[in-house]
Structure formats: structure tokens, C-alpha cells
Amino acid sequence: MCPPTHFDVTYAINPWMEPDKPTDAPLAVVQWERLRSQLIALGHRVDLVLPVPGLPDMVFAANAATVVGGRVLAARYRYPQRSGEEPVYRNWFAEHGYPVRAARFVNEGEGDFLVTGERILAGTGFRTERRAHDEAQEHLGLPVVGLTLVDPYFYHLDTALAVLDHETIMYYPGAFSKRSQAILRELYPSAIRAGRADAEVFGLNAVSDGRNVLLPTQATRLVEALRRAGFNPIGVDLTELLKAGGGAKCCTLELRERK
Ligand code: ARG
């Protein structure tokens, strides 16, 4: 995770971002600190990346890379406003002993690559390129299933779909092309389907450890559905970061270590 010390909305690269609207970086830090404490209270280790002034989206660590079995495929951002983040995160991985591959094609890390037990679900349409899906499959060694996003409000896969455990996902069908909806129905017949209202409060931008699921309190229907499915939903409030189009999942990058 990376604290939102320098958080701001100074450019618009997704429809949530309105640079004219005021932001409150200290409030963003308070909300983010709460998320971090909740993860630690659940028994997870949280490593920190030092924030860099002038990189206001750096708090969205999920975008920086995808890590499977200790192998790292680093991100390559679509927009130049974020490309300054690439070397900072790559260096963090290198300094912490992870072999890093610098990407050839545009991929925005776990924003578009979601790792399940047996495959990687990979988004495309707004940010990550199709060619990057092949690159991820080759480098990370898991089969990749490509999914096309069609609604600009859900520009990253992790704004429209969350992996809950090795077999279970939840998603908002309206964010996907008809063909991708069919693929999701086929692969995950018992998935939790979210409505637009829960998706719009970033209810699908959730962090799950297989039992505990951190998601916005405002996603009331999803909270109920998760409870019914046997998960333990835990409410988080990251409304300040939503002004940049981000939520809980965007703030965390999972370090899947070597087995
Ligand atoms: N402002 C950032 C962007 O548009 C938000 C990134 C959110 N991260 C995520 N994993 N969905 O790139």
C-alpha cells in the first residue's frame, strides 16, 4: 500500500475525476489508515511504498503490478500522467528481492488482472491491451481469460468484478460486453451478481482474503449477499479516493509469494 499523502485530482483520465472539485488529502489519509488498520487487524502484513510528490494517483498500488508465485509483471500505464509511478514501484520490488519484468504492452496491474485459484481474469477495453494478456499468461504461468469492459465508469476490471475466493467471484454484468457476460456466466454460474447502484459506490472494488471482504458500507445489497454466501463483509469508507475513481481494492496490491 502507499499512503495518499499527496493525493489530489489534478487531471481526468476516467469519468469520476473532476479536477475542479476540491479534494482533502488529510481526510484521504485518515480513511486509508483505517483500511490499513483493518487489514492488519485481520492478520495481514502490509508493506508500504513511499509516496512521491507530483504522483497523486500513487495511492492506487493495485495498478503497479501483478504478482503470482513471487514473480512480478510490472505495470505500463496507458496515460503519461501515471507513467512516473512505474520506476518507483519497480524499484520497490527490486529492492525487496522480487524479480521484476518490465512490461512490453500496456497493463495496469491488478486494476485489470484479477488472479483466482486457477486462472487470471483480465480486463481490456479502456486501459490494459489485449497483447498484455498474452504477456501475463507467458510470464505469470496461469491461463488468462480476457474480458471486455464497455462502460467508461468501470474502466478497470477491479471496479466491476471481485475475486472472493478460489472459486467465487462477484461482478456487475452491465460493465461487460455481451460475449464477456456469457463467458462469466459459463465460468461462474453461482457468482454473486451486483446491480448498478452497488457498482456505482465501488462495491465491487473489494478486497477479500477468502473469508473477510472489505467493501464500501454503502454497497448495502452486496453486503447482504456476501453474508448470505457465508463471507464476512467489513465496511470501509474511502469516499475521498472515489473522487479519483478508486476504492479499497485499488489501494492494495497482493504479494502472492512463492509457494
Ligand atoms: N485515477 C486512477 C486512474 O484512473 C484511479 C485508479 C484506480 N485503481 C484501480 N485499481 N481501479 O488510473
PDB file of C-alpha atoms and ligand atoms in Angstrom:
ATOM      1  CA  MET A   1       0.000   0.000   0.000  1.00  0.00           C
ATOM      2  CA  CYS A   2       1.059   3.601  -0.497  1.00  0.00           C
ATOM      3  CA  PRO A   3      -0.335   6.400   1.709  1.00  0.00           C
ATOM      4  CA  PRO A   4      -2.305   9.147  -0.110  1.00  0.00           C
ATOM      5  CA  THR A   5      -0.088  11.883   1.353  1.00  0.00           C
ATOM      6  CA  HIS A   6      -0.005  13.730  -1.981  1.00  0.00           C
ATOM      7  CA  PHE A   7      -3.494  12.722  -3.079  1.00  0.00           C
ATOM      8  CA  ASP A   8      -5.269  15.152  -5.395  1.00  0.00           C
ATOM      9  CA  VAL A   9      -7.289  15.164  -8.603  1.00  0.00           C
ATOM     10  CA  THR A  10      -5.228  17.298 -10.977  1.00  0.00           C
ATOM     11  CA  TYR A  11      -6.150  15.568 -14.255  1.00  0.00           C
ATOM     12  CA  ALA A  12      -9.031  13.472 -15.561  1.00  0.00           C
ATOM     13  CA  ILE A  13      -8.311  10.041 -17.020  1.00  0.00           C
ATOM     14  CA  ASN A  14     -11.616   8.432 -16.006  1.00  0.00           C
ATOM     15  CA  PRO A  15     -15.162   9.849 -15.684  1.00  0.00           C
ATOM     16  CA  TRP A  16     -15.024  10.019 -11.871  1.00  0.00           C
ATOM     17  CA  MET A  17     -12.210  12.546 -11.872  1.00  0.00           C
ATOM     18  CA  GLU A  18     -13.235  16.222 -11.767  1.00  0.00           C
ATOM     19  CA  PRO A  19     -10.148  18.375 -11.238  1.00  0.00           C
ATOM     20  CA  ASP A  20     -12.297  21.407 -10.334  1.00  0.00           C
ATOM     21  CA  LYS A  21     -13.846  19.652  -7.346  1.00  0.00           C
ATOM     22  CA  PRO A  22     -11.909  20.131  -4.079  1.00  0.00           C
ATOM     23  CA  THR A  23     -10.125  17.146  -2.530  1.00  0.00           C
ATOM     24  CA  ASP A  24      -8.994  16.656   1.046  1.00  0.00           C
ATOM     25  CA  ALA A  25      -5.686  14.781   1.236  1.00  0.00           C
ATOM     26  CA  PRO A  26      -5.613  14.641   5.076  1.00  0.00           C
ATOM     27  CA  LEU A  27      -9.108  13.060   5.046  1.00  0.00           C
ATOM     28  CA  ALA A  28      -7.967  10.609   2.364  1.00  0.00           C
ATOM     29  CA  VAL A  29      -5.067   9.652   4.657  1.00  0.00           C
ATOM     30  CA  VAL A  30      -7.425   9.094   7.619  1.00  0.00           C
ATOM     31  CA  GLN A  31      -9.735   6.864   5.547  1.00  0.00           C
ATOM     32  CA  TRP A  32      -6.769   4.996   4.070  1.00  0.00           C
ATOM     33  CA  GLU A  33      -5.198   4.495   7.532  1.00  0.00           C
ATOM     34  CA  ARG A  34      -8.423   2.872   8.666  1.00  0.00           C
ATOM     35  CA  LEU A  35      -8.282   0.425   5.752  1.00  0.00           C
ATOM     36  CA  ARG A  36      -4.683  -0.391   6.565  1.00  0.00           C
ATOM     37  CA  SER A  37      -5.505  -0.984  10.261  1.00  0.00           C
ATOM     38  CA  GLN A  38      -8.406  -3.234   9.315  1.00  0.00           C
ATOM     39  CA  LEU A  39      -6.134  -5.368   7.127  1.00  0.00           C
ATOM     40  CA  ILE A  40      -3.548  -5.624   9.902  1.00  0.00           C
ATOM     41  CA  ALA A  41      -6.244  -6.477  12.468  1.00  0.00           C
ATOM     42  CA  LEU A  42      -7.273  -9.370  10.199  1.00  0.00           C
ATOM     43  CA  GLY A  43      -3.733 -10.702  10.413  1.00  0.00           C
ATOM     44  CA  HIS A  44      -2.326  -9.494   7.094  1.00  0.00           C
ATOM     45  CA  ARG A  45       1.111  -7.988   6.657  1.00  0.00           C
ATOM     46  CA  VAL A  46       1.104  -4.589   4.979  1.00  0.00           C
ATOM     47  CA  ASP A  47       4.302  -3.279   3.354  1.00  0.00           C
ATOM     48  CA  LEU A  48       4.469   0.380   2.419  1.00  0.00           C
ATOM     49  CA  VAL A  49       5.775   2.180  -0.635  1.00  0.00           C
ATOM     50  CA  LEU A  50       6.892   5.776  -0.018  1.00  0.00           C
ATOM     51  CA  PRO A  51       4.627   8.299  -1.767  1.00  0.00           C
ATOM     52  CA  VAL A  52       6.222  10.706  -4.239  1.00  0.00           C
ATOM     53  CA  PRO A  53       5.042  14.322  -4.636  1.00  0.00           C
ATOM     54  CA  GLY A  54       3.547  15.017  -8.068  1.00  0.00           C
ATOM     55  CA  LEU A  55       2.162  11.474  -8.440  1.00  0.00           C
ATOM     56  CA  PRO A  56      -1.343  11.943  -6.959  1.00  0.00           C
ATOM     57  CA  ASP A  57      -2.628   8.506  -8.083  1.00  0.00           C
ATOM     58  CA  MET A  58       0.243   6.618  -6.456  1.00  0.00           C
ATOM     59  CA  VAL A  59      -2.103   5.563  -3.642  1.00  0.00           C
ATOM     60  CA  PHE A  60      -3.630   3.092  -6.118  1.00  0.00           C
ATOM     61  CA  ALA A  61      -0.987   0.434  -5.557  1.00  0.00           C
ATOM     62  CA  ALA A  62      -3.100  -2.261  -7.228  1.00  0.00           C
ATOM     63  CA  ASN A  63      -2.220  -0.804 -10.605  1.00  0.00           C
ATOM     64  CA  ALA A  64       1.533  -1.101 -10.137  1.00  0.00           C
ATOM     65  CA  ALA A  65       1.998  -4.796 -10.905  1.00  0.00           C
ATOM     66  CA  THR A  66       0.637  -8.316 -10.782  1.00  0.00           C
ATOM     67  CA  VAL A  67       2.437 -10.772  -8.516  1.00  0.00           C
ATOM     68  CA  VAL A  68       1.947 -14.531  -8.824  1.00  0.00           C
ATOM     69  CA  GLY A  69       4.192 -17.051  -7.062  1.00  0.00           C
ATOM     70  CA  GLY A  70       6.699 -14.307  -6.311  1.00  0.00           C
ATOM     71  CA  ARG A  71       7.008 -13.300  -9.991  1.00  0.00           C
ATOM     72  CA  VAL A  72       6.231  -9.721 -10.829  1.00  0.00           C
ATOM     73  CA  LEU A  73       4.863  -8.339 -14.061  1.00  0.00           C
ATOM     74  CA  ALA A  74       5.248  -4.585 -13.639  1.00  0.00           C
ATOM     75  CA  ALA A  75       2.691  -2.145 -14.999  1.00  0.00           C
ATOM     76  CA  ARG A  76       2.952   0.034 -18.035  1.00  0.00           C
ATOM     77  CA  TYR A  77       0.397   2.822 -17.799  1.00  0.00           C
ATOM     78  CA  ARG A  78      -1.953   3.913 -20.547  1.00  0.00           C
ATOM     79  CA  TYR A  79      -1.672   7.617 -19.681  1.00  0.00           C
ATOM     80  CA  PRO A  80       1.534   9.634 -19.284  1.00  0.00           C
ATOM     81  CA  GLN A  81       0.145  11.237 -16.101  1.00  0.00           C
ATOM     82  CA  ARG A  82       0.798   7.958 -14.288  1.00  0.00           C
ATOM     83  CA  SER A  83       3.937   6.676 -16.002  1.00  0.00           C
ATOM     84  CA  GLY A  84       6.148   8.303 -13.335  1.00  0.00           C
ATOM     85  CA  GLU A  85       4.846   5.661 -10.933  1.00  0.00           C
ATOM     86  CA  GLU A  86       6.376   2.809 -12.941  1.00  0.00           C
ATOM     87  CA  PRO A  87      10.043   3.114 -11.872  1.00  0.00           C
ATOM     88  CA  VAL A  88       9.129   3.863  -8.244  1.00  0.00           C
ATOM     89  CA  TYR A  89       7.200   0.623  -7.825  1.00  0.00           C
ATOM     90  CA  ARG A  90       9.647  -1.377  -9.963  1.00  0.00           C
ATOM     91  CA  ASN A  91      12.452  -0.241  -7.663  1.00  0.00           C
ATOM     92  CA  TRP A  92      10.446  -1.201  -4.603  1.00  0.00           C
ATOM     93  CA  PHE A  93      10.093  -4.741  -5.937  1.00  0.00           C
ATOM     94  CA  ALA A  94      13.753  -4.971  -6.923  1.00  0.00           C
ATOM     95  CA  GLU A  95      14.868  -3.692  -3.503  1.00  0.00           C
ATOM     96  CA  HIS A  96      12.676  -6.274  -1.814  1.00  0.00           C
ATOM     97  CA  GLY A  97      14.157  -9.168  -3.749  1.00  0.00           C
ATOM     98  CA  TYR A  98      11.443  -9.770  -6.324  1.00  0.00           C
ATOM     99  CA  PRO A  99      12.480 -10.489  -9.902  1.00  0.00           C
ATOM    100  CA  VAL A 100      10.599  -7.896 -11.963  1.00  0.00           C
ATOM    101  CA  ARG A 101       9.641  -7.969 -15.586  1.00  0.00           C
ATOM    102  CA  ALA A 102       9.110  -4.563 -17.177  1.00  0.00           C
ATOM    103  CA  ALA A 103       6.053  -4.899 -19.429  1.00  0.00           C
ATOM    104  CA  ARG A 104       6.168  -4.568 -23.214  1.00  0.00           C
ATOM    105  CA  PHE A 105       2.488  -3.769 -23.538  1.00  0.00           C
ATOM    106  CA  VAL A 106       0.138  -1.520 -21.615  1.00  0.00           C
ATOM    107  CA  ASN A 107      -1.186  -3.239 -18.494  1.00  0.00           C
ATOM    108  CA  GLU A 108      -2.419  -1.605 -15.313  1.00  0.00           C
ATOM    109  CA  GLY A 109      -1.573  -4.403 -12.916  1.00  0.00           C
ATOM    110  CA  GLU A 110      -4.284  -5.711 -10.652  1.00  0.00           C
ATOM    111  CA  GLY A 111      -6.568  -2.984 -11.913  1.00  0.00           C
ATOM    112  CA  ASP A 112      -7.154  -5.310 -14.884  1.00  0.00           C
ATOM    113  CA  PHE A 113      -5.582  -8.641 -13.851  1.00  0.00           C
ATOM    114  CA  LEU A 114      -7.508 -10.494 -11.168  1.00  0.00           C
ATOM    115  CA  VAL A 115      -5.976 -13.746 -10.002  1.00  0.00           C
ATOM    116  CA  THR A 116      -8.254 -16.612  -8.995  1.00  0.00           C
ATOM    117  CA  GLY A 117      -7.137 -20.076  -7.901  1.00  0.00           C
ATOM    118  CA  GLU A 118      -6.612 -21.415 -11.397  1.00  0.00           C
ATOM    119  CA  ARG A 119      -6.612 -18.501 -13.811  1.00  0.00           C
ATOM    120  CA  ILE A 120      -6.234 -14.805 -14.340  1.00  0.00           C
ATOM    121  CA  LEU A 121      -9.319 -12.826 -15.320  1.00  0.00           C
ATOM    122  CA  ALA A 122      -8.054  -9.989 -17.484  1.00  0.00           C
ATOM    123  CA  GLY A 123      -9.860  -6.817 -18.442  1.00  0.00           C
ATOM    124  CA  THR A 124      -9.440  -4.817 -21.614  1.00  0.00           C
ATOM    125  CA  GLY A 125     -11.342  -2.047 -23.347  1.00  0.00           C
ATOM    126  CA  PHE A 126     -10.095   1.066 -21.570  1.00  0.00           C
ATOM    127  CA  ARG A 127      -6.614   0.526 -20.160  1.00  0.00           C
ATOM    128  CA  THR A 128      -4.872  -2.850 -20.462  1.00  0.00           C
ATOM    129  CA  GLU A 129      -4.154  -4.028 -24.022  1.00  0.00           C
ATOM    130  CA  ARG A 130      -5.121  -7.483 -25.298  1.00  0.00           C
ATOM    131  CA  ARG A 131      -1.498  -8.169 -26.139  1.00  0.00           C
ATOM    132  CA  ALA A 132      -0.691  -7.683 -22.467  1.00  0.00           C
ATOM    133  CA  HIS A 133      -3.000 -10.606 -21.646  1.00  0.00           C
ATOM    134  CA  ASP A 134      -0.671 -12.945 -23.560  1.00  0.00           C
ATOM    135  CA  GLU A 135       2.324 -11.369 -21.910  1.00  0.00           C
ATOM    136  CA  ALA A 136       0.781 -12.022 -18.464  1.00  0.00           C
ATOM    137  CA  GLN A 137      -0.017 -15.633 -19.354  1.00  0.00           C
ATOM    138  CA  GLU A 138       3.544 -16.266 -20.518  1.00  0.00           C
ATOM    139  CA  HIS A 139       5.208 -14.522 -17.621  1.00  0.00           C
ATOM    140  CA  LEU A 140       2.948 -15.493 -14.733  1.00  0.00           C
ATOM    141  CA  GLY A 141       2.152 -19.022 -15.899  1.00  0.00           C
ATOM    142  CA  LEU A 142      -1.605 -19.056 -15.400  1.00  0.00           C
ATOM    143  CA  PRO A 143      -4.224 -19.269 -18.148  1.00  0.00           C
ATOM    144  CA  VAL A 144      -5.716 -15.876 -18.897  1.00  0.00           C
ATOM    145  CA  VAL A 145      -9.367 -15.276 -19.700  1.00  0.00           C
ATOM    146  CA  GLY A 146      -9.893 -11.947 -21.464  1.00  0.00           C
ATOM    147  CA  LEU A 147     -12.980  -9.877 -20.622  1.00  0.00           C
ATOM    148  CA  THR A 148     -14.079  -6.720 -22.432  1.00  0.00           C
ATOM    149  CA  LEU A 149     -15.244  -3.716 -20.423  1.00  0.00           C
ATOM    150  CA  VAL A 150     -17.720  -1.412 -22.156  1.00  0.00           C
ATOM    151  CA  ASP A 151     -18.802   1.213 -19.595  1.00  0.00           C
ATOM    152  CA  PRO A 152     -16.293   4.053 -19.016  1.00  0.00           C
ATOM    153  CA  TYR A 153     -17.349   4.364 -15.355  1.00  0.00           C
ATOM    154  CA  PHE A 154     -15.995   0.847 -14.867  1.00  0.00           C
ATOM    155  CA  TYR A 155     -12.742   1.325 -16.744  1.00  0.00           C
ATOM    156  CA  HIS A 156     -10.677  -1.209 -14.773  1.00  0.00           C
ATOM    157  CA  LEU A 157     -11.737  -4.812 -14.217  1.00  0.00           C
ATOM    158  CA  ASP A 158     -11.433  -4.374 -10.446  1.00  0.00           C
ATOM    159  CA  THR A 159     -14.172  -1.720 -10.498  1.00  0.00           C
ATOM    160  CA  ALA A 160     -16.629  -4.272 -11.921  1.00  0.00           C
ATOM    161  CA  LEU A 161     -15.519  -7.650 -10.562  1.00  0.00           C
ATOM    162  CA  ALA A 162     -14.006  -9.000  -7.360  1.00  0.00           C
ATOM    163  CA  VAL A 163     -12.460 -12.385  -6.633  1.00  0.00           C
ATOM    164  CA  LEU A 164     -13.839 -13.625  -3.301  1.00  0.00           C
ATOM    165  CA  ASP A 165     -12.053 -16.960  -3.017  1.00  0.00           C
ATOM    166  CA  HIS A 166     -10.523 -19.521  -5.390  1.00  0.00           C
ATOM    167  CA  GLU A 167     -13.900 -20.356  -6.951  1.00  0.00           C
ATOM    168  CA  THR A 168     -16.206 -17.457  -6.183  1.00  0.00           C
ATOM    169  CA  ILE A 169     -16.477 -14.036  -7.754  1.00  0.00           C
ATOM    170  CA  MET A 170     -18.927 -11.143  -7.685  1.00  0.00           C
ATOM    171  CA  TYR A 171     -19.446  -8.794 -10.616  1.00  0.00           C
ATOM    172  CA  TYR A 172     -21.650  -6.221 -12.286  1.00  0.00           C
ATOM    173  CA  PRO A 173     -22.781  -7.704 -15.642  1.00  0.00           C
ATOM    174  CA  GLY A 174     -23.590  -4.294 -17.179  1.00  0.00           C
ATOM    175  CA  ALA A 175     -19.906  -3.354 -17.219  1.00  0.00           C
ATOM    176  CA  PHE A 176     -19.095  -6.144 -19.700  1.00  0.00           C
ATOM    177  CA  SER A 177     -19.716  -6.806 -23.388  1.00  0.00           C
ATOM    178  CA  LYS A 178     -22.444  -9.377 -24.154  1.00  0.00           C
ATOM    179  CA  ARG A 179     -19.842 -12.008 -25.046  1.00  0.00           C
ATOM    180  CA  SER A 180     -17.894 -11.425 -21.870  1.00  0.00           C
ATOM    181  CA  GLN A 181     -21.120 -11.638 -19.844  1.00  0.00           C
ATOM    182  CA  ALA A 182     -21.736 -15.043 -21.425  1.00  0.00           C
ATOM    183  CA  ILE A 183     -18.209 -16.198 -20.552  1.00  0.00           C
ATOM    184  CA  LEU A 184     -18.646 -15.112 -16.939  1.00  0.00           C
ATOM    185  CA  ARG A 185     -21.994 -16.911 -16.682  1.00  0.00           C
ATOM    186  CA  GLU A 186     -20.406 -20.054 -18.088  1.00  0.00           C
ATOM    187  CA  LEU A 187     -17.317 -19.989 -15.847  1.00  0.00           C
ATOM    188  CA  TYR A 188     -19.060 -18.781 -12.668  1.00  0.00           C
ATOM    189  CA  PRO A 189     -22.696 -19.919 -12.674  1.00  0.00           C
ATOM    190  CA  SER A 190     -23.057 -19.285  -8.944  1.00  0.00           C
ATOM    191  CA  ALA A 191     -21.333 -15.889  -8.830  1.00  0.00           C
ATOM    192  CA  ILE A 192     -22.867 -13.027  -6.865  1.00  0.00           C
ATOM    193  CA  ARG A 193     -24.283 -10.527  -9.392  1.00  0.00           C
ATOM    194  CA  ALA A 194     -24.326  -6.901  -8.374  1.00  0.00           C
ATOM    195  CA  GLY A 195     -26.694  -4.181  -9.534  1.00  0.00           C
ATOM    196  CA  ARG A 196     -25.629  -0.812 -10.836  1.00  0.00           C
ATOM    197  CA  ALA A 197     -26.281   1.015  -7.555  1.00  0.00           C
ATOM    198  CA  ASP A 198     -23.790  -1.158  -5.663  1.00  0.00           C
ATOM    199  CA  ALA A 199     -21.307  -0.947  -8.520  1.00  0.00           C
ATOM    200  CA  GLU A 200     -21.532   2.855  -8.560  1.00  0.00           C
ATOM    201  CA  VAL A 201     -20.463   3.132  -4.936  1.00  0.00           C
ATOM    202  CA  PHE A 202     -17.491   0.891  -5.843  1.00  0.00           C
ATOM    203  CA  GLY A 203     -18.927  -2.120  -4.031  1.00  0.00           C
ATOM    204  CA  LEU A 204     -17.031  -4.407  -6.395  1.00  0.00           C
ATOM    205  CA  ASN A 205     -13.719  -2.762  -5.637  1.00  0.00           C
ATOM    206  CA  ALA A 206     -13.440  -5.127  -2.701  1.00  0.00           C
ATOM    207  CA  VAL A 207     -10.514  -6.842  -1.003  1.00  0.00           C
ATOM    208  CA  SER A 208     -11.135 -10.436   0.012  1.00  0.00           C
ATOM    209  CA  ASP A 209      -8.879 -12.877   1.839  1.00  0.00           C
ATOM    210  CA  GLY A 210     -11.241 -15.759   1.126  1.00  0.00           C
ATOM    211  CA  ARG A 211     -13.388 -15.100   4.185  1.00  0.00           C
ATOM    212  CA  ASN A 212     -13.292 -11.400   5.117  1.00  0.00           C
ATOM    213  CA  VAL A 213     -14.378  -8.983   2.404  1.00  0.00           C
ATOM    214  CA  LEU A 214     -13.640  -5.280   2.788  1.00  0.00           C
ATOM    215  CA  LEU A 215     -16.031  -3.183   0.736  1.00  0.00           C
ATOM    216  CA  PRO A 216     -17.825   0.163   0.997  1.00  0.00           C
ATOM    217  CA  THR A 217     -20.569   0.251   3.624  1.00  0.00           C
ATOM    218  CA  GLN A 218     -22.771   1.985   1.030  1.00  0.00           C
ATOM    219  CA  ALA A 219     -22.939  -1.210  -1.081  1.00  0.00           C
ATOM    220  CA  THR A 220     -25.797  -2.465   1.089  1.00  0.00           C
ATOM    221  CA  ARG A 221     -27.191  -5.177  -1.227  1.00  0.00           C
ATOM    222  CA  LEU A 222     -23.765  -6.695  -1.771  1.00  0.00           C
ATOM    223  CA  VAL A 223     -23.057  -6.663   1.962  1.00  0.00           C
ATOM    224  CA  GLU A 224     -26.234  -8.721   2.456  1.00  0.00           C
ATOM    225  CA  ALA A 225     -25.473 -11.095  -0.429  1.00  0.00           C
ATOM    226  CA  LEU A 226     -21.957 -11.710   0.902  1.00  0.00           C
ATOM    227  CA  ARG A 227     -23.284 -12.514   4.347  1.00  0.00           C
ATOM    228  CA  ARG A 228     -25.797 -14.966   2.856  1.00  0.00           C
ATOM    229  CA  ALA A 229     -22.980 -16.630   0.886  1.00  0.00           C
ATOM    230  CA  GLY A 230     -21.022 -17.227   4.114  1.00  0.00           C
ATOM    231  CA  PHE A 231     -18.462 -14.416   3.844  1.00  0.00           C
ATOM    232  CA  ASN A 232     -17.727 -11.818   6.495  1.00  0.00           C
ATOM    233  CA  PRO A 233     -18.319  -8.393   4.921  1.00  0.00           C
ATOM    234  CA  ILE A 234     -16.495  -5.499   6.581  1.00  0.00           C
ATOM    235  CA  GLY A 235     -17.487  -1.929   5.741  1.00  0.00           C
ATOM    236  CA  VAL A 236     -14.884   0.622   4.681  1.00  0.00           C
ATOM    237  CA  ASP A 237     -15.253   4.306   3.812  1.00  0.00           C
ATOM    238  CA  LEU A 238     -12.971   5.613   1.080  1.00  0.00           C
ATOM    239  CA  THR A 239     -15.225   8.338  -0.313  1.00  0.00           C
ATOM    240  CA  GLU A 240     -12.319  10.765  -0.741  1.00  0.00           C
ATOM    241  CA  LEU A 241     -10.474   8.366  -3.041  1.00  0.00           C
ATOM    242  CA  LEU A 242     -13.632   7.746  -5.036  1.00  0.00           C
ATOM    243  CA  LYS A 243     -13.112  11.284  -6.418  1.00  0.00           C
ATOM    244  CA  ALA A 244     -10.192   9.776  -8.340  1.00  0.00           C
ATOM    245  CA  GLY A 245     -12.177   6.677  -9.309  1.00  0.00           C
ATOM    246  CA  GLY A 246     -10.617   4.384  -6.711  1.00  0.00           C
ATOM    247  CA  GLY A 247     -11.597   2.263  -3.699  1.00  0.00           C
ATOM    248  CA  ALA A 248     -10.302  -0.364  -1.293  1.00  0.00           C
ATOM    249  CA  LYS A 249      -9.034  -2.831  -3.886  1.00  0.00           C
ATOM    250  CA  CYS A 250      -7.283  -0.084  -5.842  1.00  0.00           C
ATOM    251  CA  CYS A 251      -5.303   0.751  -2.694  1.00  0.00           C
ATOM    252  CA  THR A 252      -3.915  -2.735  -2.170  1.00  0.00           C
ATOM    253  CA  LEU A 253      -1.604  -4.886  -4.241  1.00  0.00           C
ATOM    254  CA  GLU A 254      -1.423  -8.506  -3.180  1.00  0.00           C
ATOM    255  CA  LEU A 255       2.040 -10.031  -2.863  1.00  0.00           C
ATOM    256  CA  ARG A 256       1.488 -13.649  -3.787  1.00  0.00           C
ATOM    257  CA  GLU A 257       4.706 -15.234  -2.596  1.00  0.00           C
ATOM    258  CA  ARG A 258       6.471 -18.281  -3.931  1.00  0.00           C
ATOM    259  CA  LYS A 259       4.797 -21.440  -2.624  1.00  0.00           C
TER     260      LYS A 259
HETATM  261  N1  ARG B   1      -7.231   7.792 -11.006  1.00  0.00           N
HETATM  262  C1  ARG B   1      -6.753   6.453 -11.178  1.00  0.00           C
HETATM  263  C2  ARG B   1      -6.769   6.103 -12.655  1.00  0.00           C
HETATM  264  O1  ARG B   1      -7.691   6.454 -13.324  1.00  0.00           O
HETATM  265  C3  ARG B   1      -7.580   5.507 -10.372  1.00  0.00           C
HETATM  266  C4  ARG B   1      -7.065   4.102 -10.380  1.00  0.00           C
HETATM  267  C5  ARG B   1      -7.931   3.158  -9.623  1.00  0.00           C
HETATM  268  N2  ARG B   1      -7.317   1.900  -9.473  1.00  0.00           N
HETATM  269  C6  ARG B   1      -7.900   0.718  -9.703  1.00  0.00           C
HETATM  270  N3  ARG B   1      -7.239  -0.355  -9.400  1.00  0.00           N
HETATM  271  N4  ARG B   1      -9.088   0.615 -10.267  1.00  0.00           N
HETATM  272  O2  ARG B   1      -5.864   5.482 -13.162  1.00  0.00           O
END
